[in-house]
Each structure stands twice: as structure tokens, then as C-alpha cells.
XYZ file of C-alpha atoms in Angstrom:
767
model
C -56.326 39.251 21.880
C -52.970 37.582 22.447
C -54.759 34.413 23.596
C -56.781 34.394 20.387
C -53.583 34.666 18.366
C -51.970 31.782 20.231
C -54.902 29.443 19.648
C -53.866 29.383 16.019
C -50.839 27.369 17.169
C -52.577 25.229 19.763
C -51.057 22.057 18.384
C -47.500 23.378 18.838
C -45.490 22.296 21.942
C -45.246 24.717 24.850
C -41.610 25.494 24.095
C -42.556 26.728 20.653
C -45.489 28.716 22.090
C -43.035 30.444 24.438
C -40.899 31.271 21.419
C -43.990 32.672 19.675
C -44.743 34.903 22.662
C -41.197 36.275 22.456
C -41.649 36.900 18.742
C -44.974 38.677 19.318
C -43.562 40.999 21.950
C -40.115 41.716 20.451
C -39.531 44.898 18.420
C -39.150 44.265 14.679
C -36.416 46.864 14.191
C -34.051 44.360 12.566
C -36.522 43.327 9.893
C -35.465 43.667 6.288
C -36.795 46.864 4.763
C -39.368 46.041 2.099
C -39.434 47.880 -1.190
C -42.234 50.294 -1.967
C -44.618 47.929 -3.759
C -45.212 49.728 -7.021
C -43.583 47.399 -9.529
C -41.605 44.188 -9.559
C -37.837 44.012 -9.234
C -36.026 44.721 -12.498
C -32.879 42.632 -11.854
C -32.018 39.474 -9.963
C -29.640 41.332 -7.655
C -32.589 43.277 -6.247
C -34.216 40.062 -4.958
C -32.059 40.414 -1.826
C -34.457 43.211 -0.827
C -37.513 40.924 -0.924
C -39.263 40.860 2.436
C -42.569 39.088 1.786
C -41.994 35.857 -0.159
C -44.434 33.210 -1.378
C -42.932 29.754 -2.020
C -45.060 27.505 -4.205
C -44.270 23.784 -3.986
C -45.539 21.838 -6.972
C -46.834 18.296 -6.745
C -43.681 16.949 -8.417
C -41.567 18.631 -5.715
C -43.540 17.393 -2.715
C -44.379 13.841 -3.852
C -42.230 10.789 -4.381
C -41.531 9.326 -7.782
C -44.212 6.634 -7.273
C -46.770 9.420 -6.619
C -47.690 7.696 -3.357
C -46.354 9.536 -0.333
C -44.114 12.545 0.188
C -40.446 13.158 -0.629
C -39.471 13.718 3.005
C -35.785 14.576 2.503
C -36.584 17.117 -0.189
C -39.343 18.643 1.911
C -37.080 18.878 4.958
C -34.440 20.864 3.062
C -37.103 23.262 1.766
C -38.472 23.765 5.282
C -34.963 24.509 6.553
C -34.456 27.233 3.933
C -37.846 28.816 4.600
C -37.187 28.825 8.358
C -33.766 30.423 7.810
C -35.233 33.224 5.674
C -37.991 33.691 8.258
C -35.347 34.106 10.972
C -33.758 36.886 8.906
C -36.884 38.991 9.343
C -38.620 38.050 6.093
C -42.293 37.097 5.903
C -42.659 33.632 4.367
C -45.748 31.883 2.991
C -45.935 28.378 1.518
C -48.479 27.270 -1.080
C -48.183 23.509 -1.090
C -49.421 20.468 -2.924
C -49.157 16.950 -1.550
C -52.415 16.246 0.275
C -53.649 13.911 -2.466
C -50.377 11.955 -2.554
C -50.220 11.700 1.231
C -53.864 10.597 1.397
C -53.364 8.084 -1.407
C -50.567 6.485 0.600
C -52.751 6.245 3.718
C -55.813 4.935 1.892
C -53.822 2.328 -0.042
C -52.345 1.102 3.211
C -55.801 0.895 4.833
C -57.309 -0.886 1.822
C -54.489 -3.411 1.631
C -54.755 -4.064 5.352
C -58.537 -4.486 5.152
C -58.314 -6.825 2.151
C -55.647 -8.946 3.804
C -57.755 -9.339 6.959
C -60.855 -10.364 4.963
C -58.906 -12.834 2.855
C -57.286 -14.336 5.922
C -60.708 -14.813 7.569
C -62.215 -16.426 4.453
C -59.278 -18.617 3.504
C -58.386 -19.742 6.996
C -54.666 -19.603 6.329
C -51.951 -16.972 5.812
C -51.504 -17.466 2.084
C -53.029 -14.388 0.458
C -54.219 -14.068 -3.090
C -53.138 -11.266 -5.378
C -54.917 -8.137 -4.285
C -55.910 -5.415 -6.701
C -56.409 -1.852 -5.561
C -59.447 0.151 -6.632
C -58.976 3.521 -8.309
C -58.843 6.070 -5.536
C -60.897 9.229 -5.935
C -58.754 12.401 -5.628
C -61.107 14.228 -3.234
C -61.152 11.317 -0.833
C -57.343 11.148 -0.950
C -57.142 14.875 -0.237
C -59.496 14.548 2.744
C -57.419 11.695 4.145
C -54.103 13.454 3.526
C -54.623 17.056 4.634
C -54.215 16.444 8.362
C -51.135 14.292 7.899
C -49.522 16.790 5.533
C -50.038 19.634 7.996
C -48.795 17.555 10.917
C -45.626 16.865 8.948
C -45.046 20.564 8.238
C -45.628 21.402 11.907
C -43.143 18.773 13.062
C -40.476 19.957 10.621
C -40.856 23.662 11.379
C -40.880 22.993 15.125
C -37.246 21.893 14.801
C -36.445 25.539 13.953
C -38.786 27.048 16.587
C -41.016 28.307 13.799
C -44.786 28.337 14.138
C -47.090 27.400 11.256
C -50.813 27.672 10.517
C -52.943 25.830 7.961
C -55.196 27.729 5.557
C -57.460 25.862 3.094
C -59.073 27.848 0.296
C -61.268 27.342 -2.756
C -62.009 29.438 -5.790
C -65.208 30.689 -4.125
C -63.164 32.302 -1.360
C -61.821 34.740 -3.933
C -65.146 35.420 -5.688
C -66.917 36.507 -2.527
C -65.696 39.925 -1.356
C -66.331 39.206 2.321
C -64.567 35.843 2.241
C -61.659 37.328 0.319
C -61.298 40.119 2.870
C -61.446 37.622 5.748
C -58.747 35.519 4.107
C -56.603 38.600 3.575
C -56.993 39.681 7.209
C -56.174 36.217 8.502
C -52.984 35.956 6.466
C -51.898 39.475 7.413
C -52.379 38.686 11.102
C -50.429 35.429 10.822
C -47.540 37.205 9.107
C -47.602 39.952 11.726
C -47.181 37.290 14.413
C -44.183 35.787 12.571
C -46.119 32.616 11.678
C -45.631 30.778 8.379
C -49.008 30.151 6.704
C -49.235 26.786 4.925
C -51.828 27.297 2.194
C -53.481 24.742 -0.060
C -56.616 24.393 -2.133
C -59.265 22.421 -0.299
C -59.150 19.518 -2.733
C -61.688 17.553 -0.684
C -64.480 19.842 -1.896
C -63.034 21.801 -4.820
C -64.833 21.273 -8.171
C -62.941 20.069 -11.254
C -61.081 22.882 -13.051
C -62.881 24.409 -15.990
C -60.945 24.187 -19.275
C -59.525 27.401 -20.689
C -60.555 29.435 -17.648
C -57.071 30.147 -16.376
C -57.056 33.919 -16.666
C -60.051 36.198 -16.539
C -58.709 39.677 -17.154
C -56.182 41.882 -15.476
C -57.623 41.971 -11.970
C -58.975 38.416 -11.687
C -57.363 34.988 -11.949
C -59.302 31.754 -11.497
C -57.963 29.412 -8.847
C -57.767 26.193 -10.848
C -54.401 24.957 -9.500
C -51.726 25.921 -7.002
C -49.875 28.022 -9.612
C -52.852 30.355 -9.992
C -53.491 30.212 -6.240
C -49.916 31.272 -5.458
C -50.066 34.083 -8.021
C -53.398 35.378 -6.660
C -52.185 35.327 -3.055
C -48.891 36.984 -3.962
C -50.641 39.879 -5.656
C -53.389 40.258 -3.031
C -50.787 40.299 -0.226
C -48.425 42.555 -2.194
C -45.630 39.976 -1.931
C -42.231 41.015 -3.228
C -41.319 37.607 -4.651
C -43.032 34.406 -5.761
C -40.797 31.325 -6.041
C -42.481 28.513 -7.982
C -40.654 25.200 -7.570
C -41.281 22.433 -10.097
C -39.452 19.423 -11.564
C -37.718 21.358 -14.380
C -34.819 23.829 -14.196
C -37.005 26.706 -15.352
C -38.507 27.905 -18.590
C -36.969 26.663 -21.843
C -37.327 28.025 -25.344
C -38.570 24.566 -26.314
C -39.668 21.323 -24.659
C -37.017 20.338 -22.065
C -34.883 17.432 -23.208
C -34.925 18.312 -26.889
C -31.596 19.059 -28.544
C -32.230 22.743 -29.226
C -33.936 23.584 -25.931
C -32.085 26.217 -23.903
C -32.850 27.423 -20.406
C -34.156 30.988 -20.422
C -32.406 32.999 -17.731
C -34.738 36.014 -17.830
C -38.211 36.001 -19.355
C -39.959 39.187 -20.441
C -43.677 39.758 -21.165
C -44.224 39.416 -24.878
C -41.602 36.674 -25.292
C -44.129 33.832 -24.905
C -44.655 33.703 -28.668
C -41.060 32.531 -29.109
C -41.396 29.413 -26.928
C -43.237 26.116 -27.064
C -44.410 24.022 -24.134
C -43.772 20.382 -23.398
C -46.019 17.980 -21.522
C -47.264 18.838 -18.062
C -45.755 17.455 -14.877
C -46.099 13.755 -14.075
C -48.374 14.748 -11.170
C -50.575 17.733 -10.447
C -53.045 19.439 -12.738
C -50.853 22.280 -13.957
C -48.054 22.467 -16.453
C -45.384 24.907 -17.602
C -47.894 26.866 -19.643
C -50.051 27.325 -16.549
C -46.998 28.401 -14.566
C -46.006 30.998 -17.152
C -49.534 32.429 -17.295
C -49.704 32.648 -13.514
C -46.199 34.141 -13.344
C -47.014 36.833 -15.906
C -50.227 37.660 -14.055
C -48.314 38.032 -10.769
C -45.640 40.090 -12.502
C -48.276 42.447 -13.854
C -49.552 42.794 -10.292
C -46.139 43.923 -9.035
C -44.681 40.644 -7.732
C -41.386 39.314 -9.037
C -41.386 35.621 -10.020
C -38.753 32.893 -10.336
C -39.562 29.400 -11.638
C -36.909 26.850 -10.636
C -36.241 23.164 -10.024
C -37.091 21.938 -6.564
C -36.327 18.256 -7.214
C -32.661 18.322 -8.261
C -30.730 16.811 -5.312
C -27.656 18.888 -6.184
C -29.434 22.206 -5.617
C -32.562 21.466 -3.576
C -30.757 22.205 -0.317
C -30.094 25.813 -1.300
C -32.325 26.617 -4.277
C -34.609 29.020 -2.371
C -31.816 30.864 -0.572
C -29.819 31.091 -3.815
C -32.772 32.747 -5.537
C -33.200 35.260 -2.712
C -29.468 36.030 -2.867
C -29.866 36.961 -6.534
C -27.969 34.011 -7.993
C -28.746 32.717 -11.473
C -31.160 29.929 -10.641
C -34.150 29.016 -12.782
C -36.008 31.591 -14.881
C -36.473 35.128 -13.570
C -39.499 37.071 -14.831
C -38.837 40.764 -15.363
C -40.776 43.636 -16.912
C -37.571 45.588 -17.605
C -35.893 44.342 -20.765
C -32.277 45.519 -21.115
C -31.313 47.529 -24.173
C -28.408 45.259 -25.123
C -27.994 41.492 -25.502
C -27.733 39.119 -22.554
C -24.340 37.840 -21.480
C -25.141 34.462 -23.061
C -25.975 36.180 -26.340
C -22.805 38.266 -26.090
C -20.745 35.119 -25.597
C -22.331 33.442 -28.621
C -21.671 36.565 -30.691
C -18.067 36.633 -29.498
C -17.572 32.943 -30.318
C -18.996 33.275 -33.836
C -17.024 36.438 -34.575
C -13.951 34.920 -32.928
C -13.981 32.073 -35.433
C -13.887 34.645 -38.203
C -11.059 36.418 -36.387
C -9.082 33.168 -36.180
C -9.472 32.634 -39.937
C -8.018 36.044 -40.827
C -4.540 36.277 -42.271
C -1.795 37.091 -39.724
C -1.141 40.498 -41.255
C -4.857 41.337 -40.922
C -4.818 40.592 -37.191
C -1.633 42.672 -36.884
C -3.331 45.480 -38.752
C -6.235 45.470 -36.292
C -3.877 45.719 -33.303
C -1.835 48.503 -34.915
C -5.040 50.387 -35.650
C -6.061 50.010 -31.989
C -2.638 51.368 -30.956
C -3.169 54.367 -33.236
C -6.640 54.966 -31.787
C -5.225 55.045 -28.254
C -2.996 57.981 -29.118
C -5.329 59.709 -31.578
C -8.322 59.593 -29.217
C -6.414 60.144 -25.986
C -8.496 63.212 -25.067
C -11.666 61.112 -25.186
C -10.042 58.402 -23.079
C -8.657 60.855 -20.534
C -12.018 62.589 -20.233
C -13.677 59.281 -19.403
C -10.857 58.413 -17.021
C -11.288 61.749 -15.256
C -14.884 60.837 -14.535
C -13.646 57.599 -12.956
C -10.697 58.985 -11.005
C -11.114 62.783 -10.979
C -7.457 62.996 -12.021
C -6.583 61.853 -15.561
C -3.467 59.791 -16.145
C -0.737 61.334 -18.240
C -0.591 60.948 -22.011
C 2.753 59.173 -21.624
C 0.894 56.191 -20.192
C -1.177 55.880 -23.365
C 1.908 56.259 -25.541
C 3.727 53.433 -23.750
C 0.568 51.336 -23.954
C 0.444 51.907 -27.715
C 4.104 50.846 -28.018
C 3.299 47.591 -26.226
C 0.382 46.900 -28.567
C 2.613 47.352 -31.619
C 4.996 44.773 -30.158
C 2.055 42.377 -29.899
C 1.102 43.192 -33.511
C 4.549 42.057 -34.651
C 4.240 38.826 -32.652
C 0.823 38.188 -34.200
C 2.453 37.585 -37.586
C 3.494 34.025 -36.677
C 1.178 32.984 -33.854
C -1.961 31.209 -35.120
C -1.358 28.348 -37.532
C 2.341 27.960 -36.737
C 3.597 24.463 -37.494
C 5.237 23.012 -34.394
C 5.894 19.521 -35.706
C 5.667 17.794 -39.067
C 5.923 14.039 -39.558
C 5.617 11.835 -42.650
C 3.675 8.904 -41.218
C 3.771 6.957 -44.485
C 3.980 7.581 -48.199
C 1.660 10.493 -49.055
C 0.478 10.665 -45.435
C 1.714 13.752 -43.593
C 0.913 14.762 -40.013
C 1.255 18.289 -38.593
C 0.774 19.825 -35.176
C -0.223 23.481 -35.492
C -1.161 26.278 -33.102
C -4.804 27.382 -32.826
C -6.795 29.711 -30.554
C -8.222 28.366 -27.289
C -11.725 29.658 -28.093
C -13.651 32.055 -25.854
C -11.757 33.786 -23.036
C -13.425 35.421 -20.045
C -11.130 38.012 -18.459
C -12.320 39.503 -15.170
C -10.303 42.476 -14.008
C -10.610 45.103 -11.329
C -9.764 48.797 -11.386
C -6.915 49.006 -13.952
C -8.408 50.083 -17.315
C -5.061 49.628 -19.158
C -5.757 45.902 -18.843
C -8.525 46.152 -21.452
C -6.466 47.134 -24.540
C -3.590 44.846 -23.491
C -5.784 41.765 -23.121
C -7.806 42.683 -26.212
C -4.628 42.911 -28.292
C -3.405 39.530 -27.016
C -6.794 37.947 -27.776
C -6.808 39.419 -31.293
C -3.234 38.306 -31.937
C -4.067 34.757 -30.805
C -7.409 34.640 -32.648
C -9.468 34.194 -29.472
C -12.912 35.590 -28.815
C -12.962 37.701 -25.657
C -15.515 38.452 -22.964
C -14.490 41.286 -20.612
C -15.882 42.027 -17.151
C -14.295 45.131 -15.651
C -14.582 46.775 -12.266
C -17.165 49.491 -11.772
C -14.388 51.845 -10.606
C -13.270 52.370 -14.208
C -16.586 51.856 -16.003
C -16.395 55.029 -18.105
C -12.806 54.446 -19.217
C -13.526 50.805 -20.008
C -16.541 51.779 -22.112
C -14.476 54.145 -24.274
C -11.581 51.684 -24.622
C -13.974 48.912 -25.609
C -15.576 51.090 -28.278
C -12.125 51.838 -29.699
C -11.325 48.116 -29.693
C -14.500 47.310 -31.598
C -13.772 50.147 -34.022
C -10.399 48.574 -34.776
C -11.981 45.136 -35.195
C -14.550 46.539 -37.624
C -11.910 47.116 -40.292
C -11.993 43.363 -41.036
C -15.605 42.643 -40.093
C -15.043 41.007 -36.696
C -16.408 43.746 -34.435
C -18.268 41.360 -32.106
C -15.172 39.247 -31.278
C -14.498 41.345 -28.154
C -17.501 41.886 -25.867
C -17.806 43.963 -22.693
C -20.230 42.587 -20.115
C -22.000 45.640 -18.720
C -25.061 43.924 -17.252
C -25.517 43.133 -13.575
C -24.279 39.583 -13.920
C -22.381 38.453 -10.854
C -18.929 36.970 -11.392
C -20.199 33.681 -9.987
C -22.927 33.560 -12.643
C -20.410 34.149 -15.435
C -18.305 31.286 -14.113
C -21.204 28.893 -14.706
C -21.205 29.339 -18.496
C -19.054 26.252 -18.941
C -20.634 25.326 -22.274
C -19.602 28.550 -24.018
C -16.517 29.821 -22.148
C -13.246 27.915 -22.554
C -10.862 29.721 -20.177
C -11.210 32.237 -17.335
C -8.393 34.678 -16.591
C -8.780 36.755 -13.406
C -6.756 39.967 -13.142
C -6.813 41.485 -9.682
C -6.420 40.764 -6.000
C -5.665 37.331 -4.624
C -9.165 37.320 -3.114
C -10.688 37.849 -6.570
C -8.647 34.972 -7.978
C -9.611 32.656 -5.109
C -13.293 33.532 -5.462
C -13.219 32.777 -9.193
C -11.324 29.516 -8.702
C -14.019 28.393 -6.255
C -16.890 29.503 -8.490
C -15.576 28.071 -11.785
C -16.552 24.442 -11.401
C -16.269 23.369 -15.022
C -14.036 26.014 -16.630
C -10.217 26.118 -16.346
C -8.878 29.180 -14.518
C -5.513 30.645 -15.520
C -3.934 32.516 -12.642
C -2.555 32.383 -9.162
C -4.372 32.839 -5.889
C -1.333 34.052 -3.942
C 2.048 35.607 -4.607
C 4.139 34.396 -1.661
C 7.556 35.032 -3.165
C 10.807 34.174 -1.354
C 14.324 35.587 -1.550
C 16.963 33.266 -0.097
C 20.337 34.799 0.881
C 22.946 32.028 0.820
C 26.076 32.055 2.996
C 28.348 33.168 0.137
C 26.097 35.904 -1.256
C 27.511 39.207 -2.475
C 26.725 42.045 -0.074
C 25.900 44.546 -2.810
C 23.760 42.100 -4.801
C 21.892 40.914 -1.734
C 20.956 44.435 -0.595
C 19.944 45.572 -4.108
C 17.828 42.474 -4.767
C 16.077 42.506 -1.385
C 15.308 46.238 -1.658
C 13.912 45.965 -5.189
C 11.989 42.758 -4.497
C 10.216 44.199 -1.452
C 10.148 47.974 -1.864
C 9.751 48.684 -5.599
C 6.014 47.848 -5.590
C 5.018 46.033 -2.368
C 1.445 45.330 -3.540
C 2.548 43.448 -6.688
C 2.118 39.694 -6.815
C 5.839 39.302 -7.597
C 7.012 41.262 -4.531
C 9.033 39.452 -1.868
C 6.979 38.344 1.139
C 9.494 36.112 2.953
C 13.246 36.683 3.322
C 15.190 33.504 4.082
C 18.647 33.983 5.646
C 21.342 31.336 5.919
C 22.233 30.767 9.574
C 25.904 31.682 9.000
C 24.901 35.213 7.955
C 23.398 36.045 11.358
C 25.427 38.629 13.303
C 27.516 39.482 10.250
C 27.882 42.884 8.524
C 25.729 41.597 5.629
C 22.866 40.777 7.978
C 23.163 44.152 9.738
C 23.137 46.026 6.432
C 20.036 44.158 5.226
C 18.198 44.966 8.470
C 19.278 48.635 8.334
C 18.111 48.918 4.726
C 14.685 47.426 5.528
C 14.290 49.798 8.472
C 15.267 52.768 6.298
C 12.619 51.718 3.783
C 10.130 51.408 6.682
C 9.538 47.710 6.123
C 7.910 46.010 9.100
C 9.615 42.711 9.894
C 7.717 39.691 11.242
C 10.041 37.104 12.797
C 9.661 33.466 11.859
C 9.807 31.023 14.786
C 13.413 29.990 14.104
C 14.622 33.591 13.785
C 12.701 34.622 16.913
C 14.505 31.943 18.951
C 17.848 33.645 18.258
C 16.722 37.001 19.631
C 16.174 38.293 23.144
C 13.839 41.028 21.996
C 12.382 39.988 18.665
C 10.016 41.813 16.299
C 6.395 40.723 16.204
C 6.323 37.015 15.460
C 4.735 35.996 12.150
C 1.245 34.571 12.626
C 1.812 32.377 9.601
C 4.728 31.561 7.326
C 2.292 31.553 4.423
C 1.255 35.200 4.319
C 0.986 37.572 1.390
C 1.347 40.983 3.049
C 0.997 43.139 -0.060
C 2.546 46.043 1.821
C 5.858 47.199 3.333
C 5.955 44.108 5.533
C 7.759 40.789 5.259
C 8.577 37.667 7.203
C 12.228 36.914 8.056
C 13.243 33.328 8.773
C 16.510 31.447 9.236
C 17.509 28.193 7.479
C 20.583 25.987 7.793
C 21.188 25.240 4.116
C 20.076 25.688 0.556
C 18.172 22.382 0.754
C 16.314 23.589 3.832
C 15.441 26.796 1.973
C 14.011 24.735 -0.905
C 11.997 22.607 1.525
C 10.679 25.729 3.256
C 9.582 27.263 -0.057
C 7.881 24.046 -1.165
C 5.967 23.950 2.130
C 4.978 27.593 2.533
C 5.332 29.152 -0.925
C 2.739 29.579 -3.645
C 4.865 28.418 -6.622
C 4.977 31.964 -7.991
C 8.527 33.421 -8.001
C 11.469 32.546 -5.783
C 15.066 33.839 -5.776
C 18.488 32.691 -4.600
C 21.321 35.162 -4.017
C 24.682 33.410 -4.081
C 28.090 33.449 -5.758
C 28.290 29.659 -5.726
C 27.256 28.447 -9.186
C 26.812 24.832 -8.120
C 24.505 25.824 -5.260
C 22.566 28.116 -7.569
C 22.050 25.400 -10.203
C 20.787 22.983 -7.565
C 18.313 25.611 -6.366
C 17.123 26.301 -9.924
C 16.658 22.598 -10.668
C 15.033 21.490 -7.406
C 12.534 24.299 -6.998
C 9.318 23.820 -9.002
C 7.969 27.383 -8.876
C 6.735 29.052 -12.065
C 9.707 31.477 -11.958
C 13.052 30.691 -10.312
C 15.799 33.356 -10.399
C 19.499 33.489 -9.539
C 20.874 36.860 -8.466
C 17.900 38.761 -9.879
C 14.953 40.561 -8.278
C 11.618 38.776 -8.014
C 10.115 41.824 -9.750
C 11.476 40.478 -13.065
C 8.520 38.038 -13.123
C 6.610 40.239 -15.543
C 5.485 39.865 -19.146
C 7.008 43.155 -20.303
C 10.353 42.377 -18.678
C 10.281 38.931 -20.289
C 9.820 40.589 -23.687
C 6.285 39.254 -24.169
C 4.915 42.715 -25.047
C 2.097 42.240 -22.522
C 0.698 39.543 -20.292
C -2.747 38.379 -19.305
C -1.444 37.389 -15.894
C 0.962 35.120 -14.062
C 0.015 31.472 -13.762
C 1.143 29.038 -11.088
C -0.805 26.161 -12.630
C 0.982 22.888 -13.369
C -0.454 22.425 -16.839
C -0.676 24.644 -19.905
C 1.059 28.011 -19.350
C 3.178 28.897 -16.287
C 4.714 32.144 -15.171
C 3.945 35.376 -17.064
C 1.426 34.405 -19.745
C 1.649 36.281 -23.030
C 0.572 35.437 -26.538
C 1.911 31.849 -26.469
C -0.165 31.039 -23.393
C -3.396 31.830 -25.245
C -2.806 29.183 -27.894
C -3.390 25.475 -27.965
C -2.724 22.970 -30.758
C -4.491 20.599 -33.085
C -3.294 17.758 -35.302
C -3.806 17.920 -39.061
C -3.394 14.783 -41.174
C -3.205 14.930 -44.969
C -3.526 11.642 -46.799
C -4.400 10.129 -50.140
C -7.242 7.715 -49.409
C -5.479 6.054 -46.464
C -7.443 3.926 -43.989
C -6.593 2.341 -40.665
C -6.812 -1.057 -42.352
C -3.776 -0.121 -44.464
C -1.714 -0.294 -41.291
C -3.161 -3.443 -39.810
C -0.888 -6.202 -38.622
C -1.127 -8.021 -41.949
C -1.313 -4.911 -44.128
C 1.258 -4.053 -46.751
C 1.990 -0.465 -45.674
C 4.402 0.484 -42.911
C 4.683 3.426 -40.577
C 7.656 5.598 -41.448
C 7.367 8.237 -38.685
C 9.946 10.325 -40.449
C 10.298 13.745 -38.833
C 10.349 16.467 -41.467
C 11.884 19.923 -41.112
C 9.501 22.791 -40.420
C 10.587 25.080 -43.251
C 7.765 27.609 -42.982
C 6.298 28.708 -39.687
C 2.677 28.883 -40.766
C 0.314 26.161 -41.863
C -0.703 26.553 -45.470
C 2.721 27.948 -46.380
C 4.622 24.641 -46.407
C 7.340 23.594 -48.761
C 7.185 20.187 -50.344
C 9.466 17.639 -48.729
């Protein structure tokens, strides 16, 4: 029996056959557990559970642009992904096109060679006449190309020690019960032996497809192209997932390339009436309409389907693995339609409502925030009940009261935020230029467990006229839901309820970061790992935040003992996990072996702070503490690095090299030294004789903050209301044109700066 199984791979080298024997005899205990095949997956994230996967390669994916020959690089990357998924314990099948294109290339070459030989014999010299190629019949091309196509697959998969087997089918194989059962048994046996079946329609003998015979009821689908073939096989084999690769990104709500066409992320049965189809692929006999019909048929049979682009060089190398990992690639077909809008629809709603929010009068925005503050205290029992579900222990009412106080501070600041005139210039007579503040647009704020972030950020967004998209951690889902409802209730008083949206779907953070056409700024609130992940994922959207909080406190030679001890204790021990906590203590060399140094060490030991010695400090000691593995470490706990420097300048150089540009402190009584430190250091916050813990929006009097930014442009340090605004230029003229100011024109630029009498645009005084 084993010998019969191995004859299926008789063309594979002995090394690969040995690998096959190992695969046949090894236990499959590490295989991915397949789902009970009752219905398709409801959400993309569940695709990670797919065990049996059918990959359909369309003609446009496999063939070159000239339709003569195969796209070898593209095919190689697809083979690599399939082999990798196979090695993970998944069962992979490939339904492929390409035999006709491969055969066409071979036959054209043979015909050209034959014609050139005949012409050379007749003409007696090497000068050849123009040769015209006859129209090649598709069946003949398929017959000539099948063996070469399979040989290519075998060679590619052999590089990954993966065995393959060729299976050619026709429509008749599915109409005859015995043939269909034989095909099913063959494929099941191949999969059991960890072999990748390479399946194709036998185009050398297959009859032309009958028009309008694509689907024939619930239980039958005609095999007229590889889309219908892949769907039929997926259902018959109870595959978990069918990936159909084509030359378009997925399914659009209109012909791809038209102005209004948008990629559909998730397609639901019944939605096909809302879309139109473009032309079919440049090669092959199918089209998007055929793909959708086949996909819906497979979906009805219990197989999940994703249609994606297999020709885009930017994604081809990982398109299949991305789909299996649940990433937003192509169009996902699902039978489970969510109750609420998609995240794209939520963002559009937020943007549209946000524009209305920005056009409200300042006192109306203040009124909304004050109403939200009132709701926090009036509905505290509802909030605490939800919070108890999240944490089992409700926070005290005092927390909500202080939160409400902060929101009222923001409400006051909202009076002169949007539309504030920053600069006014009379360019010429009756031509006045203004620079005014405006909202940024749509903000995406991603935060972890702290639910108090939601009303704070919502209030800042309302005050600055920005639309807001919120993605909170699942740890506080119940509290966030209640707080969001209260926020929308407050917004409803002026008809802008949709301006703040809570994303409650299963969208991954990485998927949200790809909405670069509708999101203007991302603000992560959470761990440094969260910030780093978002900064990597957000390719086209600015990210406001910091990835690390490596804050330094430098004790100069002439520091006050009392100030030094107080500042070091507060900076490290008040809240060690905060991003503005001290992580590295720099000591001037002259302080070593002095009472000040001893008192600092005693205090840190009393507070149970673990000290990691920097290399310079360790060299001074006979028995040193554990040496720091890196001078660029954010401990986030009662730990810190201690290092020695020779001067203030060396301290600045050390911070520039190992710091994160967050918050850094100098403790000294020398004003000149302090001023040099403050001027030379380019961190977002630089303090003299003050704890690093002062780097906080509340302590800065901002009312609240959306985070602390270490970016070099836009906002830096604690970012409050001002950091959520940008500007635009407004020019008011009286029929002026650029020609009026040409070199030979009669008008002149005045560029006369005018006083800003009123703070808001539209409330100017005449000048």
C-alpha cells in the first residue's frame, strides 16, 4: 500500500521521497485543529483556524503580461507561501490555470523554429522574411503545456521538500457518481499523505463552456472555468477556506478604476444587487461575476472565501499567508452580517458629523462638554456597574468627580480654540490675509485598559472640532460602552451624535492603521509596545506619541542634597510604570563617595529600587550591582540604571545617545550650568530642579492630554487641546488677481501686519 502511494510521486528525487516516507510515518499530533465543518467562518480573525485550504490561481496570476509563458517570479512566491502553510500542518490544494499560456509559448517557439528552417532551406541564405504566426487552438496549447506546467510546479515545491501530484478533471467527472467518488478518494488520500494536489481542468479535451450555465441549483455547479472548479472541490472536500487570486484587489462596488469604485472589505449574500461588474480578466474565460457566483456557492456549502490580488508585486509575496492570518486583504465573503456599520462606514459617519461639529459655535461645543461632565456624575451608578463587570471592584465616585472637573476645564478652553486668528496681514489695499486654527480632521485613538481615557479624549476632540474614532481594550469593554453612549448623548444636543464613534468590531489595530484615506492622525495610548506596533503598522498616517519613555535625572556637582533626594525619589518611585518616570540616574563624578551619593543610594534601597550599574559606574566598584544590559532600557518598575559622567556636557551627550527625547532633568544650583543644559538638550520636556513626573497635561494646566509626543514636528511634550489643531490661510480680497502683482503691475505688496483684536475668525474689528 505504501509503495502504491509513493508511485504518485515517482518523478520526485529520492531525497524528496525519503522526506515523504517520514511524513507518512510521523504522527500528526501537531496538526492544526480543524473547525467542525457546519458553516463558514463569520469573521476574518477565525481564518487562522483554517486547516484545509484551496488556493485558486487565475490565468492573470499565472501568466505573463504578453499571455505567452508563465510569470515565474510570481509563481515562485505563491509556491513558497503554500509550502510554508503546508509545513504548519495545514492541508493545501492548488487549482491552477496556465497550461494554455505555457503551451502557447512552446508551440510558438516550435513554429518559429520550423518556419525559419524551411525559409533558410528555400532561400539558401540566412536572411529571413517576416514570419506570421497562425492562430493557435487553445486545446492544442493546453495539451502542449500541461506537462511543462506540472514539471515547473514539481521543481519549485521540491525546493521546500514538498511533494505534489497532478489531477486533471472535466465537467463529466462531477456528473458521474462513480468518477466523482474516485476523484474524492484520490484527493483525500493525497492530502492524508501530506501531498499538495495540483488540479486543473483538462483543457485538451474539455468542451467549450455553455453560456448561462454557471450555477445549476444549490447542490450542483457546472465546471465551466477554474472558479467553479475550485468552488466545487472546496465544498466536496469540506475545505475551510478558498482563496481565489486574480488581477484585482478584490470585489468593488463598481468597475475597478472608476472614480466612485470602492473595495468591499466584507461581502454578504444578498449584497450583489448593489454592485456592478467590469470587464473580465485579460486572459482566462471567467470574470469577476463568475468569481462572485462561485464564491457564494462555496459559501453556501460551508467554505469561507477570500478574493484577492495575486499580481501586485508589493503583496504577492505574502498575500496568501496574510489572508490566513486574518489580515484585511481582498474581499472576505461572510454569511454573518454584523448588526452595526463597518469601521469604514463609522469613519465616514464620524468625518461627516465632525464637519458639523467644527462648524458649531464655540459656546455650543463647550455646552456639549459640560453636559458630558454632568452625565458622568449623574449616571455614575450606571458607569460603576459596568466597571464592576470589567474589574469586579468599582472605582470610587471621587474619580468620576475629578474627571468631570477636568472636562469642565476643557469646556472653558473650547471657547477660543477653533477659528482663533493667529496672524493677520494686509497684503495690499482691500486684500487681507489671516491664519486661523482649524481641526485636524478624523482622529483614531487606540487605548488599552484605562476607561477614563475615553471621556478625556472625547472632550478634547469635541473642543477642537475633530471627529473621533475610538478603539479601546477589551479589558474595559463594558465601561467603554457606557461612557461612549453618554458621550453620544451629550453630542446629540446639537445634532452631531455620530462625531465620536467606538469601534467594537473585530478589526485588528493593523487593519485600522491602513485607512489612510479617511483617518488623519493616530494617537496610541498605552504601553510602549503598543505605540511601537502602531508606528510600524501606520504606513501612511501620522502617529502622535512616543515609543519609549527613557527619562534621565542628572545630579550635577553643585546640586542641593535635599532637592536631589526629593526629585530622584519622586521621579522614580511615585509611579514607576509611567512614561515620565526616571529610568537612568546620571551622577557627576565628583559626587561619588560623598554624603550626597550615600544618601541617594540609601533612599533608593529604602524604596526597594533595584540598581543596574552602567559600565563607567561599575568600573569604580569592587562589588557592583548587576550591570545594565543596555543603557537604553525602559524598566517601567522599581528599577533604574545608574551611570557616572564627568560633566554637564557629557550628561547631555549621554542623553542624546541613549535617551528617547521624552523628559530629562538637571539638579543643580548653578544657574549658568542649568541654562546650558536647558538650551542644549532637545528633548520634548527639559526641567531644572523639578521631578520628571511634571511632564503631564494636568500638571501643565492643559485640563487633559491625549498623550505625550516626542515627535519633531507638530506637537511635542504633553499634547492637549492645542495639539489637536492645525491652521489654514484665509484671504479676503476685492477682485484681486495674481496679475495685479506682476513685475510691471501697478499694485504693490504692503505686507502690513495688523493687530489681532479678536481671537476668533468672523469676529474681527475693522482695521
